[in-house]
Coordinates of C-alpha atoms and ligand atoms in Angstrom, one line a residue:
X100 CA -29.4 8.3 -0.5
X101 CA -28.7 12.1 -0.9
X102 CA -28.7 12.9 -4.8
X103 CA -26.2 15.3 -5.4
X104 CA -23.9 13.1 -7.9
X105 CA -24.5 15.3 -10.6
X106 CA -22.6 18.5 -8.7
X107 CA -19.8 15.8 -8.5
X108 CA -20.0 15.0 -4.9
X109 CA -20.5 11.1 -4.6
X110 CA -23.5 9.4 -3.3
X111 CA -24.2 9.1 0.3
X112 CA -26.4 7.8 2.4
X113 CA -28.8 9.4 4.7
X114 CA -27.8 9.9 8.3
X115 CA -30.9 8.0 9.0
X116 CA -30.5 5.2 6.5
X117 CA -27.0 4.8 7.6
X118 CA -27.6 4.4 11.0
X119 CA -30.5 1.7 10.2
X120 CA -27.9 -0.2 8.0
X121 CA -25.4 -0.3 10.4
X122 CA -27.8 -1.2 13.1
X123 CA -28.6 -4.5 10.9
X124 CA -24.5 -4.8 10.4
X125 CA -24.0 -5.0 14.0
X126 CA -27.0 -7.6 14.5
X127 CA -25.8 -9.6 11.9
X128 CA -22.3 -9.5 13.4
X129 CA -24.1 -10.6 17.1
X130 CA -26.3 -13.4 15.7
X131 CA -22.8 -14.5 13.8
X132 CA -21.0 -14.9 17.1
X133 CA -23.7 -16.4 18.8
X134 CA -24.1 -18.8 16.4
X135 CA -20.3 -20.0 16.5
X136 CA -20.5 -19.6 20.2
X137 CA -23.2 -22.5 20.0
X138 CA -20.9 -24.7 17.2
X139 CA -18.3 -24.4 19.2
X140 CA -20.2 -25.6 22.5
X141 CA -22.1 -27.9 20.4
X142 CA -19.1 -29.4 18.9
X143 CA -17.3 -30.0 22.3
X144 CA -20.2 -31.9 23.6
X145 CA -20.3 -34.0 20.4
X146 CA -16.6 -34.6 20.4
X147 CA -16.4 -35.4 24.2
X148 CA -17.0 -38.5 26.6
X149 CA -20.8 -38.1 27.8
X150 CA -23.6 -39.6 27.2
X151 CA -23.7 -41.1 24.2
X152 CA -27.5 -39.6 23.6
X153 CA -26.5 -36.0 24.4
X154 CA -23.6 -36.5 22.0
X155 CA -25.7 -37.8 19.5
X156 CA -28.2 -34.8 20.3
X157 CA -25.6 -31.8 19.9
X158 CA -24.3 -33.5 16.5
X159 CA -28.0 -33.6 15.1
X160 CA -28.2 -30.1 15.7
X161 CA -25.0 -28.7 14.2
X162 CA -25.6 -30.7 10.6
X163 CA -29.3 -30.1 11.1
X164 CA -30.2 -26.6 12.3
X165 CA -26.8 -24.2 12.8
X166 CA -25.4 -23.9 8.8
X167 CA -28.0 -22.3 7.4
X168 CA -28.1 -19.2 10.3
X169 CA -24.7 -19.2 10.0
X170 CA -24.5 -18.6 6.0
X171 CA -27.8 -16.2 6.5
X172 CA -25.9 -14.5 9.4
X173 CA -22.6 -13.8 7.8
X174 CA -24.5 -12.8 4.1
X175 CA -26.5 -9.6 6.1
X176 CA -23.0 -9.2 7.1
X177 CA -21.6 -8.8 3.5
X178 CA -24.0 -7.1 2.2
X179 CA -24.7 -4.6 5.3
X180 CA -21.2 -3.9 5.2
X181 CA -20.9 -3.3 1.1
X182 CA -23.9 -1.0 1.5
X183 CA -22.0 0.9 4.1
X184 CA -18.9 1.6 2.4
X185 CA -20.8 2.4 -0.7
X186 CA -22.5 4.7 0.8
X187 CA -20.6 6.3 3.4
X188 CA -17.1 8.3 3.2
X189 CA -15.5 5.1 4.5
X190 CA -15.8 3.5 1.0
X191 CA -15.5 -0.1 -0.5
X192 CA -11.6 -0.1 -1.5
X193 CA -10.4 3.1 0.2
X194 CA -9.4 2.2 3.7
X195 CA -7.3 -0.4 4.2
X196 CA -9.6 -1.7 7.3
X197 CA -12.8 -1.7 5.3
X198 CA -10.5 -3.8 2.4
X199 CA -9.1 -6.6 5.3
X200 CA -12.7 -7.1 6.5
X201 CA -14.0 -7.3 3.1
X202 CA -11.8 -10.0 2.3
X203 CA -12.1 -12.2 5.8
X204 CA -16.0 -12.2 4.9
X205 CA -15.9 -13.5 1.7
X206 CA -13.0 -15.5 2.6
X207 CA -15.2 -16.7 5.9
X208 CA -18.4 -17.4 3.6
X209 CA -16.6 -19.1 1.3
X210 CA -15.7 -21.4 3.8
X211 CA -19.2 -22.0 4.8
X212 CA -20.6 -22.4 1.4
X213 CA -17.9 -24.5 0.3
X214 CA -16.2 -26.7 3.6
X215 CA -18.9 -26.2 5.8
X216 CA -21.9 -27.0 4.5
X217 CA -21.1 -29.9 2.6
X218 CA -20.5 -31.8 5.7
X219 CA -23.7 -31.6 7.2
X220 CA -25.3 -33.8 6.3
X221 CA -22.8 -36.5 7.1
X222 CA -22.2 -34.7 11.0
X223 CA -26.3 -35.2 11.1
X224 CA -26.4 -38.8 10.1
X225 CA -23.1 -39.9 12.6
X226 CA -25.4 -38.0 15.3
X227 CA -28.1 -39.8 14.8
X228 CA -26.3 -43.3 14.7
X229 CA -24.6 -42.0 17.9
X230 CA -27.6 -41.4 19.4
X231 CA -29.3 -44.7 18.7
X232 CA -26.1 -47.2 19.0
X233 CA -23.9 -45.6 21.1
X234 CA -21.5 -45.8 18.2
X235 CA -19.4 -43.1 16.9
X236 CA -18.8 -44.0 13.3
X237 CA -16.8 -40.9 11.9
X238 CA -14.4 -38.2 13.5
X239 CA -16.1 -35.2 14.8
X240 CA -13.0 -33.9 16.6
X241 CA -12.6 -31.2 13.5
X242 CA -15.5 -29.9 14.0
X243 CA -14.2 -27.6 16.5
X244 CA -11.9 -25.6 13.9
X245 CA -14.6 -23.9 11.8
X246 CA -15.9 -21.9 15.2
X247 CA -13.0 -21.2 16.3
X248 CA -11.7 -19.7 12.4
X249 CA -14.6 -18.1 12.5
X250 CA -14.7 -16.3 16.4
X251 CA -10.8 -15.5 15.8
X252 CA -11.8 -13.6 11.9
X253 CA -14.8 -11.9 13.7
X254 CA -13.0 -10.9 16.6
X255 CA -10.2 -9.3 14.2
X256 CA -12.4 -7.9 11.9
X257 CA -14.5 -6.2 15.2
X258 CA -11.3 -5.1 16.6
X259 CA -10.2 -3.2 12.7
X260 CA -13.8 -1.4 12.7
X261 CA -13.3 -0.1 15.9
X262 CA -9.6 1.1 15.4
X263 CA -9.6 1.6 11.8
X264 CA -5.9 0.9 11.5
X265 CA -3.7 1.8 8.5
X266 CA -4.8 4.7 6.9
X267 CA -6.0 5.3 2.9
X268 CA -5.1 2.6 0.5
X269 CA -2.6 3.4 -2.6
X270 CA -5.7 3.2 -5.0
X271 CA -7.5 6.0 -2.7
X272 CA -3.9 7.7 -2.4
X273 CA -3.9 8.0 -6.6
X274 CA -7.3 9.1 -7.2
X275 CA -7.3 11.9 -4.6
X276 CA -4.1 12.8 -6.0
X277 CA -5.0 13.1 -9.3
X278 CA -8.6 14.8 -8.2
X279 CA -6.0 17.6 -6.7
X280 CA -4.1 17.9 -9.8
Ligands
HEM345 C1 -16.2 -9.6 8.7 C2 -17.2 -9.3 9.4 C3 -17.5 -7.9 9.9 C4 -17.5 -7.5 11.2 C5 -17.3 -8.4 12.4 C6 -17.8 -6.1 11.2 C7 -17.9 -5.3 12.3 C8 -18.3 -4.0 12.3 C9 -18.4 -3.1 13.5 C10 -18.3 -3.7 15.0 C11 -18.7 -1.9 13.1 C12 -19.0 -0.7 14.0 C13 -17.8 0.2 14.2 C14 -18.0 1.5 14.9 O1 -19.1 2.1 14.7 O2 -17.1 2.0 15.6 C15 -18.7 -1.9 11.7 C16 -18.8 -0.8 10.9 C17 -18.6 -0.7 9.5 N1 -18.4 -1.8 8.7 FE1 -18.2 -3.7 9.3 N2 -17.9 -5.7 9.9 C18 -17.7 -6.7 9.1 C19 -17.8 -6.8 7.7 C20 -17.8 -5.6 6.9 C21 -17.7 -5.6 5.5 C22 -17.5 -6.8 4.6 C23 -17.7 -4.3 5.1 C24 -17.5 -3.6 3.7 C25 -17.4 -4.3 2.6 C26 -17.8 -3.5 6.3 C27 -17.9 -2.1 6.3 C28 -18.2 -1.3 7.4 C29 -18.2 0.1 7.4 C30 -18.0 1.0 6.2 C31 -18.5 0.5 8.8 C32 -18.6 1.9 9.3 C33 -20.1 2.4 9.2 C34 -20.3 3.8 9.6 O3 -19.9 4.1 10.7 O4 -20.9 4.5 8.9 N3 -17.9 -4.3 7.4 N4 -18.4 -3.2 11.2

């Protein structure tokens, strides 16, 4: 981080450092997809009309092993991403494409934290009743909308950082006006 904030300039980070940071941004937004990629394929399988083992199997591991990498995943996200418009030109609320993916994450970690995680446990335990019975004893069938929420955000928010639509927002527009005045 350059310190030059006392001539006024704001703080940036190092070419370096940036680079680093937004190598970690972009693995976290690879290990993100790869993880829904494997929800999604894992929830199909659970949902469908195979073996009832296999079924049973795929359940198991989305309420055992896939919400936590998912949570950790979209976190180094976040804060890669605040640590990059902090520190770079691009800013936190200044662009309107940095301000609409801001949003999606928390909006998409929310979502973990609060509707997705919660029903582990529950996924895990029909899973392991399917897998020992042959029973299904709860509806998995929604478990395919929180991958496909998730690829669809990801994809949009992939698609703003490479376009960088929209321009400066109004609170940018003010401030560099009045630094002018
Ligand atoms: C929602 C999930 C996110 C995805 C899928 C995502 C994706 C990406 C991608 C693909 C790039 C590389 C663009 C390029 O080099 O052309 C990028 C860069 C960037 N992202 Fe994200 N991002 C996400 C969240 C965030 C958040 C929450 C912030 C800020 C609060 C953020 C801020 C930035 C900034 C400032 C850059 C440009 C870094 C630079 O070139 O110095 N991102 N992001």
């Amino acid at each position: 981080m350059s310190t030059n904030s006392t001539l006024g300039k704001p703080l940036r980070l190092r070419p370096g450092v940036r680079k680093a940071v937004l190598v970690l941004h972009l693995l976290g937004v690879g290990a993100w997809l790869g993880i829904d990629v494997v929800v999604g394929i894992m929830a199909a399988v659970g949902a469908g009309s195979g073996d009832p083992d296999a079924r049973g199997m795929a359940l198991q591991v989305i309420g055992t092993y896939l919400g936590g990498p998912m949570l950790a995943a979209a976190l180094i996200v976040l804060a890669t991403g605040l640590i990059l418009g902090w520190g770079t030109k691009w800013g936190l609320v200044r662009f309107w494409w940095v301000v609409v993916k801001l949003v999606v994450n928390l909006v998409l970690v929310a979502l973990i934290l609060f509707v997705l995680l919660p029903g582990m446990g529950e996924v895990r335990a029909i899973g392991e009743i399917l897998a020992e019975t042959g029973r299904l004893t709860g509806d998995v069938s929604d478990l395919r909308f929180p991958p496909a929420v998730s690829l669809t955000a990801l994809t949009v928010a992939v698609v703003l950082s490479v376009y960088k639509p929209w321009g400066r927002t109004l609170f940018s527009k003010v401030r560099r006006g009045r630094q002018k005045s």
